[in-house]
Amino acid sequence: MSTHPATAPIEPQRDLKIPRHLGVIMDGNGRWANQRGLSRSEGHRAGVEAVRRIVGFAIEYGVQCLTLFSFSAENWRRPPDEVRFIFGLLRRFVSSDLEKLHAQNVRIRIIGDRDGLDRGMRGTIDDVESRTAGNSGLNLVIAFNYGAKTEIVSATKAIARKVSAGELRLEEIDESTIDQHLDTSGLPDPDLILRTSGEMRLSNFLLWQSAYAELVFVEENWPEFDESVFVRALKSYTKRDRRFGGIRT
Ligand code: IPE
Ligand code: IPE
Ligand code: MG
């Protein structure tokens, strides 16, 4: 949406369905950079600008929860320099943008395995989460050092511990027990998962939570993400007939 309707390339879509929870697999930073003769780091840097844009669109269009896949448990397989650079970017992003996000009433949550992170990083994460915990606007969830299978293993262990301690009976375990022990506990399941760069896979992102998510794949690389890509994804989502196993009434 633009504040200048006369010159706006995109008209606000009154009939656009807005997902309550949008998950984004931000892929293609490296290819974007490669196509321009730039380093992969430049691609990741440009990716941070796209993060700023999507947070703005999510607020503007009324998405309640936005989960961004920033670093996967499998991304440790990359060269150490690239891993270090991505870690530095996240730290700089949260410290430089924290005040603005806080002023916009954004609540930040970081999901993923914290044990694999250094103390400085864990401190930064605790700080942004506690600073914004009381905010009631957009829930911005950053999946960092996140892998859905590891998340499910951790939840299983936590539940098993409760059973063996006599705090929980085996018969009481149901889907909501699992939900409550995942990193995303308390958040609605994603309605829409968007992946950029033309890849059509989930790469270990929110596997349990996405059981009934709509999937949209776009060709643009993540640094190219803009309002037209966002609106195109929402239009595609709006056309979907979500039946959840039932039939259309
Ligand atoms: C996404 O871009 C960012 C991360 C996975 C951290 P990539 O770095 O995967 O970019 P491509 O897929 O190599 O183009
Ligand atoms: C998925 O992208 C992870 C993130 C976007 C953070 P990858 O680039 O790591 O995924 P694969 O390896 O192509 O499946
Ligand atoms: Mg990739």
mmCIF file of C-alpha atoms and ligand atoms in Angstrom:
data_model
loop_
_atom_site.group_PDB
_atom_site.id
_atom_site.type_symbol
_atom_site.label_atom_id
_atom_site.label_comp_id
_atom_site.label_asym_id
_atom_site.label_seq_id
_atom_site.Cartn_x
_atom_site.Cartn_y
_atom_site.Cartn_z
ATOM 1 C CA MET A 1 0.000 0.000 0.000
ATOM 2 C CA SER A 2 1.157 3.507 -0.619
ATOM 3 C CA THR A 3 0.293 6.772 1.039
ATOM 4 C CA HIS A 4 0.078 8.305 -2.456
ATOM 5 C CA PRO A 5 -2.740 6.431 -4.210
ATOM 6 C CA ALA A 6 -2.413 8.483 -7.389
ATOM 7 C CA THR A 7 1.080 7.167 -8.070
ATOM 8 C CA ALA A 8 0.850 3.804 -6.316
ATOM 9 C CA PRO A 9 1.702 0.881 -8.594
ATOM 10 C CA ILE A 10 -0.398 -1.434 -6.418
ATOM 11 C CA GLU A 11 -3.928 -0.721 -5.282
ATOM 12 C CA PRO A 12 -4.834 -1.847 -1.793
ATOM 13 C CA GLN A 13 -6.705 -5.127 -2.118
ATOM 14 C CA ARG A 14 -9.838 -4.955 -0.031
ATOM 15 C CA ASP A 15 -10.703 -8.563 -0.738
ATOM 16 C CA LEU A 16 -7.277 -9.984 -0.003
ATOM 17 C CA LYS A 17 -7.302 -12.725 2.615
ATOM 18 C CA ILE A 18 -4.581 -12.091 5.164
ATOM 19 C CA PRO A 19 -2.938 -15.109 6.812
ATOM 20 C CA ARG A 20 -2.935 -14.954 10.571
ATOM 21 C CA HIS A 21 0.513 -16.519 10.556
ATOM 22 C CA LEU A 22 2.861 -16.191 7.595
ATOM 23 C CA GLY A 23 6.045 -18.256 7.499
ATOM 24 C CA VAL A 24 8.793 -17.288 5.079
ATOM 25 C CA ILE A 25 11.722 -19.352 3.828
ATOM 26 C CA MET A 26 13.984 -16.532 2.738
ATOM 27 C CA ASP A 27 16.048 -18.273 0.083
ATOM 28 C CA GLY A 28 18.278 -17.154 -2.766
ATOM 29 C CA ASN A 29 20.649 -14.591 -1.230
ATOM 30 C CA GLY A 30 23.684 -16.372 -2.637
ATOM 31 C CA ARG A 31 22.262 -16.713 -6.156
ATOM 32 C CA TRP A 32 21.153 -13.077 -6.144
ATOM 33 C CA ALA A 33 24.706 -12.005 -5.324
ATOM 34 C CA ASN A 34 26.246 -14.437 -7.787
ATOM 35 C CA GLN A 35 24.138 -13.084 -10.651
ATOM 36 C CA ARG A 36 25.536 -9.629 -9.906
ATOM 37 C CA GLY A 37 29.165 -10.616 -9.462
ATOM 38 C CA LEU A 38 28.942 -9.879 -5.734
ATOM 39 C CA SER A 39 30.025 -11.964 -2.769
ATOM 40 C CA ARG A 40 27.529 -14.182 -0.937
ATOM 41 C CA SER A 41 27.919 -11.816 2.024
ATOM 42 C CA GLU A 42 26.540 -8.986 -0.116
ATOM 43 C CA GLY A 43 23.554 -11.218 -0.826
ATOM 44 C CA HIS A 44 22.933 -11.759 2.869
ATOM 45 C CA ARG A 45 23.311 -8.033 3.518
ATOM 46 C CA ALA A 46 20.713 -7.289 0.841
ATOM 47 C CA GLY A 47 18.554 -9.980 2.437
ATOM 48 C CA VAL A 48 18.405 -7.958 5.655
ATOM 49 C CA GLU A 49 16.906 -5.049 3.692
ATOM 50 C CA ALA A 50 14.210 -7.428 2.435
ATOM 51 C CA VAL A 51 13.576 -8.479 6.057
ATOM 52 C CA ARG A 52 12.937 -4.835 6.924
ATOM 53 C CA ARG A 53 10.524 -4.575 3.998
ATOM 54 C CA ILE A 54 8.491 -7.664 4.867
ATOM 55 C CA VAL A 55 8.174 -6.618 8.507
ATOM 56 C CA GLY A 56 6.733 -3.310 7.254
ATOM 57 C CA PHE A 57 4.266 -5.079 4.935
ATOM 58 C CA ALA A 58 3.220 -7.512 7.677
ATOM 59 C CA ILE A 59 2.388 -4.602 9.980
ATOM 60 C CA GLU A 60 0.664 -2.631 7.227
ATOM 61 C CA TYR A 61 -1.470 -5.545 5.998
ATOM 62 C CA GLY A 62 -2.350 -6.839 9.462
ATOM 63 C CA VAL A 63 -0.510 -10.160 9.590
ATOM 64 C CA GLN A 64 -0.521 -11.184 13.266
ATOM 65 C CA CYS A 65 2.480 -13.442 13.214
ATOM 66 C CA LEU A 66 5.448 -13.496 10.847
ATOM 67 C CA THR A 67 8.049 -16.245 11.112
ATOM 68 C CA LEU A 68 11.268 -15.747 9.172
ATOM 69 C CA PHE A 69 13.641 -18.659 8.543
ATOM 70 C CA SER A 70 17.059 -17.020 8.961
ATOM 71 C CA PHE A 71 19.493 -19.825 9.701
ATOM 72 C CA SER A 72 18.771 -23.530 9.640
ATOM 73 C CA ALA A 73 20.304 -26.276 11.770
ATOM 74 C CA GLU A 74 21.765 -27.577 8.490
ATOM 75 C CA ASN A 75 23.327 -24.242 7.524
ATOM 76 C CA TRP A 76 26.321 -25.110 9.769
ATOM 77 C CA ARG A 77 27.476 -27.106 6.724
ATOM 78 C CA ARG A 78 28.462 -23.812 5.084
ATOM 79 C CA PRO A 79 31.976 -22.336 5.245
ATOM 80 C CA PRO A 80 32.730 -20.922 8.733
ATOM 81 C CA ASP A 81 33.216 -17.401 7.339
ATOM 82 C CA GLU A 82 29.716 -17.371 5.865
ATOM 83 C CA VAL A 83 28.224 -18.731 9.110
ATOM 84 C CA ARG A 84 30.046 -16.040 11.107
ATOM 85 C CA PHE A 85 28.839 -13.350 8.737
ATOM 86 C CA ILE A 86 25.196 -14.444 9.031
ATOM 87 C CA PHE A 87 25.478 -14.518 12.840
ATOM 88 C CA GLY A 88 26.921 -11.002 12.813
ATOM 89 C CA LEU A 89 24.093 -9.792 10.594
ATOM 90 C CA LEU A 90 21.430 -11.127 12.969
ATOM 91 C CA ARG A 91 23.099 -9.488 15.955
ATOM 92 C CA ARG A 92 23.444 -6.187 14.151
ATOM 93 C CA PHE A 93 19.877 -6.370 12.877
ATOM 94 C CA VAL A 94 18.355 -6.927 16.292
ATOM 95 C CA SER A 95 20.471 -4.270 17.949
ATOM 96 C CA SER A 96 20.053 -1.623 15.245
ATOM 97 C CA ASP A 97 16.338 -2.218 14.623
ATOM 98 C CA LEU A 98 15.217 -3.020 18.155
ATOM 99 C CA GLU A 99 14.145 0.519 19.065
ATOM 100 C CA LYS A 100 12.134 0.954 15.885
ATOM 101 C CA LEU A 101 10.462 -2.452 16.204
ATOM 102 C CA HIS A 102 9.700 -1.770 19.845
ATOM 103 C CA ALA A 103 8.147 1.592 18.925
ATOM 104 C CA GLN A 104 6.010 -0.252 16.350
ATOM 105 C CA ASN A 105 4.699 -2.502 19.144
ATOM 106 C CA VAL A 106 6.413 -5.581 17.638
ATOM 107 C CA ARG A 107 6.956 -8.578 19.908
ATOM 108 C CA ILE A 108 10.066 -10.546 19.005
ATOM 109 C CA ARG A 109 10.620 -14.231 19.644
ATOM 110 C CA ILE A 110 13.621 -16.234 18.500
ATOM 111 C CA ILE A 111 13.051 -19.958 17.961
ATOM 112 C CA GLY A 112 15.667 -22.648 17.403
ATOM 113 C CA ASP A 113 18.422 -24.367 19.323
ATOM 114 C CA ARG A 114 20.105 -21.882 21.661
ATOM 115 C CA ASP A 115 22.594 -24.368 23.042
ATOM 116 C CA GLY A 116 24.481 -24.158 19.754
ATOM 117 C CA LEU A 117 24.908 -20.381 20.106
ATOM 118 C CA ASP A 118 27.621 -18.496 21.931
ATOM 119 C CA ARG A 119 26.944 -16.581 25.129
ATOM 120 C CA GLY A 120 26.923 -13.181 23.444
ATOM 121 C CA MET A 121 24.289 -14.315 20.993
ATOM 122 C CA ARG A 122 22.154 -15.850 23.712
ATOM 123 C CA GLY A 123 22.374 -12.602 25.673
ATOM 124 C CA THR A 124 21.250 -10.585 22.644
ATOM 125 C CA ILE A 125 18.297 -12.928 22.121
ATOM 126 C CA ASP A 126 17.212 -12.802 25.770
ATOM 127 C CA ASP A 127 17.460 -9.028 25.688
ATOM 128 C CA VAL A 128 15.286 -8.471 22.593
ATOM 129 C CA GLU A 129 12.708 -10.971 23.787
ATOM 130 C CA SER A 130 12.385 -9.489 27.247
ATOM 131 C CA ARG A 131 12.397 -5.888 25.968
ATOM 132 C CA THR A 132 9.507 -6.568 23.595
ATOM 133 C CA ALA A 133 7.613 -9.198 25.626
ATOM 134 C CA GLY A 134 4.862 -6.757 26.612
ATOM 135 C CA ASN A 135 4.135 -5.601 23.056
ATOM 136 C CA SER A 136 0.800 -6.499 21.496
ATOM 137 C CA GLY A 137 1.365 -5.816 17.782
ATOM 138 C CA LEU A 138 3.018 -8.049 15.200
ATOM 139 C CA ASN A 139 4.587 -11.251 16.554
ATOM 140 C CA LEU A 140 7.916 -11.380 14.762
ATOM 141 C CA VAL A 141 9.408 -14.848 15.093
ATOM 142 C CA ILE A 142 12.954 -15.371 13.902
ATOM 143 C CA ALA A 143 13.892 -18.997 13.301
ATOM 144 C CA PHE A 144 17.611 -19.029 13.955
ATOM 145 C CA ASN A 145 19.644 -22.213 14.282
ATOM 146 C CA TYR A 146 16.255 -23.810 13.795
ATOM 147 C CA GLY A 147 15.426 -27.296 12.546
ATOM 148 C CA ALA A 148 11.942 -28.753 12.858
ATOM 149 C CA LYS A 149 13.137 -32.303 13.498
ATOM 150 C CA THR A 150 15.399 -31.169 16.370
ATOM 151 C CA GLU A 151 12.488 -29.130 17.737
ATOM 152 C CA ILE A 152 10.264 -32.241 17.706
ATOM 153 C CA VAL A 153 12.997 -34.330 19.373
ATOM 154 C CA SER A 154 13.349 -31.718 22.149
ATOM 155 C CA ALA A 155 9.586 -31.635 22.660
ATOM 156 C CA THR A 156 9.487 -35.437 22.820
ATOM 157 C CA LYS A 157 12.244 -35.494 25.442
ATOM 158 C CA ALA A 158 10.515 -32.831 27.546
ATOM 159 C CA ILE A 159 7.252 -34.784 27.441
ATOM 160 C CA ALA A 160 9.006 -38.086 28.259
ATOM 161 C CA ARG A 161 10.692 -36.423 31.241
ATOM 162 C CA LYS A 162 7.314 -35.312 32.573
ATOM 163 C CA VAL A 163 5.886 -38.804 32.129
ATOM 164 C CA SER A 164 8.779 -40.458 33.944
ATOM 165 C CA ALA A 165 8.569 -37.867 36.743
ATOM 166 C CA GLY A 166 4.888 -38.700 37.148
ATOM 167 C CA GLU A 167 3.812 -35.172 36.136
ATOM 168 C CA LEU A 168 1.953 -36.360 33.046
ATOM 169 C CA ARG A 169 0.088 -39.553 32.229
ATOM 170 C CA LEU A 170 0.755 -41.306 28.922
ATOM 171 C CA GLU A 171 -2.970 -41.282 28.117
ATOM 172 C CA GLU A 172 -3.044 -37.503 28.475
ATOM 173 C CA ILE A 173 -0.638 -36.919 25.588
ATOM 174 C CA ASP A 174 -2.432 -35.492 22.571
ATOM 175 C CA GLU A 175 -1.690 -33.054 19.747
ATOM 176 C CA SER A 176 -1.970 -30.064 22.046
ATOM 177 C CA THR A 177 0.683 -31.591 24.346
ATOM 178 C CA ILE A 178 3.102 -31.618 21.414
ATOM 179 C CA ASP A 179 2.057 -28.079 20.391
ATOM 180 C CA GLN A 180 2.763 -26.801 23.877
ATOM 181 C CA HIS A 181 6.262 -28.249 23.941
ATOM 182 C CA LEU A 182 7.392 -26.854 20.601
ATOM 183 C CA ASP A 183 9.295 -23.563 20.309
ATOM 184 C CA THR A 184 6.186 -22.041 18.709
ATOM 185 C CA SER A 185 3.996 -22.796 21.730
ATOM 186 C CA GLY A 186 1.151 -20.287 21.975
ATOM 187 C CA LEU A 187 1.365 -19.173 18.328
ATOM 188 C CA PRO A 188 -1.240 -20.122 15.722
ATOM 189 C CA ASP A 189 -0.138 -22.631 13.087
ATOM 190 C CA PRO A 190 1.108 -20.994 9.884
ATOM 191 C CA ASP A 191 -1.652 -20.449 7.322
ATOM 192 C CA LEU A 192 0.779 -19.676 4.546
ATOM 193 C CA ILE A 193 4.394 -20.652 3.925
ATOM 194 C CA LEU A 194 6.151 -18.601 1.277
ATOM 195 C CA ARG A 195 9.478 -19.612 -0.209
ATOM 196 C CA THR A 196 11.518 -17.486 -2.582
ATOM 197 C CA SER A 197 14.129 -18.477 -5.192
ATOM 198 C CA GLY A 198 12.066 -21.122 -6.980
ATOM 199 C CA GLU A 199 13.016 -24.005 -4.665
ATOM 200 C CA MET A 200 10.007 -26.128 -3.751
ATOM 201 C CA ARG A 201 10.784 -27.753 -0.437
ATOM 202 C CA LEU A 202 10.417 -27.046 3.263
ATOM 203 C CA SER A 203 14.060 -27.676 4.242
ATOM 204 C CA ASN A 204 13.095 -28.706 7.797
ATOM 205 C CA PHE A 205 10.984 -25.590 8.521
ATOM 206 C CA LEU A 206 7.949 -25.842 10.881
ATOM 207 C CA LEU A 207 7.133 -29.424 9.844
ATOM 208 C CA TRP A 208 4.596 -30.182 12.579
ATOM 209 C CA GLN A 209 3.000 -26.731 12.483
ATOM 210 C CA SER A 210 2.619 -26.672 8.683
ATOM 211 C CA ALA A 211 0.420 -29.769 8.453
ATOM 212 C CA TYR A 212 -2.313 -27.665 6.818
ATOM 213 C CA ALA A 213 -0.400 -24.598 5.660
ATOM 214 C CA GLU A 214 -0.862 -23.352 2.119
ATOM 215 C CA LEU A 215 2.432 -23.272 0.212
ATOM 216 C CA VAL A 216 3.423 -20.550 -2.220
ATOM 217 C CA PHE A 217 6.681 -20.629 -4.143
ATOM 218 C CA VAL A 218 7.946 -17.625 -6.071
ATOM 219 C CA GLU A 219 10.865 -17.343 -8.484
ATOM 220 C CA GLU A 220 12.331 -14.124 -7.087
ATOM 221 C CA ASN A 221 15.393 -14.405 -4.891
ATOM 222 C CA TRP A 222 14.953 -13.121 -1.352
ATOM 223 C CA PRO A 223 16.787 -9.772 -1.833
ATOM 224 C CA GLU A 224 14.301 -8.982 -4.643
ATOM 225 C CA PHE A 225 11.330 -9.376 -2.322
ATOM 226 C CA ASP A 226 9.058 -6.344 -2.556
ATOM 227 C CA GLU A 227 5.413 -5.376 -2.189
ATOM 228 C CA SER A 228 4.446 -6.810 -5.570
ATOM 229 C CA VAL A 229 5.812 -10.247 -4.591
ATOM 230 C CA PHE A 230 4.059 -9.980 -1.222
ATOM 231 C CA VAL A 231 0.717 -9.108 -2.816
ATOM 232 C CA ARG A 232 1.101 -11.846 -5.440
ATOM 233 C CA ALA A 233 1.623 -14.414 -2.665
ATOM 234 C CA LEU A 234 -1.438 -13.103 -0.805
ATOM 235 C CA LYS A 235 -3.525 -13.249 -3.992
ATOM 236 C CA SER A 236 -2.519 -16.859 -4.514
ATOM 237 C CA TYR A 237 -3.369 -17.640 -0.871
ATOM 238 C CA THR A 238 -6.735 -15.865 -1.195
ATOM 239 C CA LYS A 239 -7.729 -18.190 -4.064
ATOM 240 C CA ARG A 240 -6.978 -21.362 -2.106
ATOM 241 C CA ASP A 241 -9.865 -23.475 -0.915
ATOM 242 C CA ARG A 242 -8.805 -24.615 2.547
ATOM 243 C CA ARG A 243 -10.806 -27.711 3.392
ATOM 244 C CA PHE A 244 -8.788 -29.273 6.248
ATOM 245 C CA GLY A 245 -9.978 -32.699 5.173
ATOM 246 C CA GLY A 246 -13.638 -31.714 5.025
ATOM 247 C CA ILE A 247 -15.744 -30.799 2.033
ATOM 248 C CA ARG A 248 -16.828 -27.438 0.725
ATOM 249 C CA THR A 249 -20.184 -26.415 2.176
HETATM 250 C C1 IPE B 1 19.132 -17.853 2.091
HETATM 251 O O1 IPE B 1 19.916 -17.670 0.981
HETATM 252 C C2 IPE B 1 19.843 -17.459 3.379
HETATM 253 C C3 IPE B 1 20.234 -18.580 4.228
HETATM 254 C C4 IPE B 1 19.977 -19.838 4.026
HETATM 255 C C5 IPE B 1 21.012 -18.247 5.418
HETATM 256 P P1 IPE B 1 21.024 -18.721 0.553
HETATM 257 O O2 IPE B 1 22.296 -18.349 1.214
HETATM 258 O O3 IPE B 1 20.577 -20.107 0.805
HETATM 259 O O4 IPE B 1 21.114 -18.453 -0.992
HETATM 260 P P2 IPE B 1 21.281 -19.523 -2.151
HETATM 261 O O5 IPE B 1 20.217 -20.548 -1.964
HETATM 262 O O6 IPE B 1 22.656 -20.100 -2.009
HETATM 263 O O7 IPE B 1 21.103 -18.744 -3.400
HETATM 264 C C1 IPE B 2 16.627 -22.871 3.925
HETATM 265 O O1 IPE B 2 17.442 -22.484 2.867
HETATM 266 C C2 IPE B 2 17.084 -22.208 5.181
HETATM 267 C C3 IPE B 2 16.888 -20.768 5.265
HETATM 268 C C4 IPE B 2 16.264 -20.027 4.403
HETATM 269 C C5 IPE B 2 17.419 -20.139 6.437
HETATM 270 P P1 IPE B 2 18.684 -23.391 2.379
HETATM 271 O O2 IPE B 2 19.280 -22.680 1.240
HETATM 272 O O3 IPE B 2 19.562 -23.691 3.539
HETATM 273 O O4 IPE B 2 17.939 -24.730 1.943
HETATM 274 P P2 IPE B 2 18.397 -25.896 0.959
HETATM 275 O O5 IPE B 2 19.736 -26.369 1.424
HETATM 276 O O6 IPE B 2 18.436 -25.333 -0.411
HETATM 277 O O7 IPE B 2 17.310 -26.926 1.112
HETATM 278 MG MG MG B 3 19.551 -21.489 -0.283
#
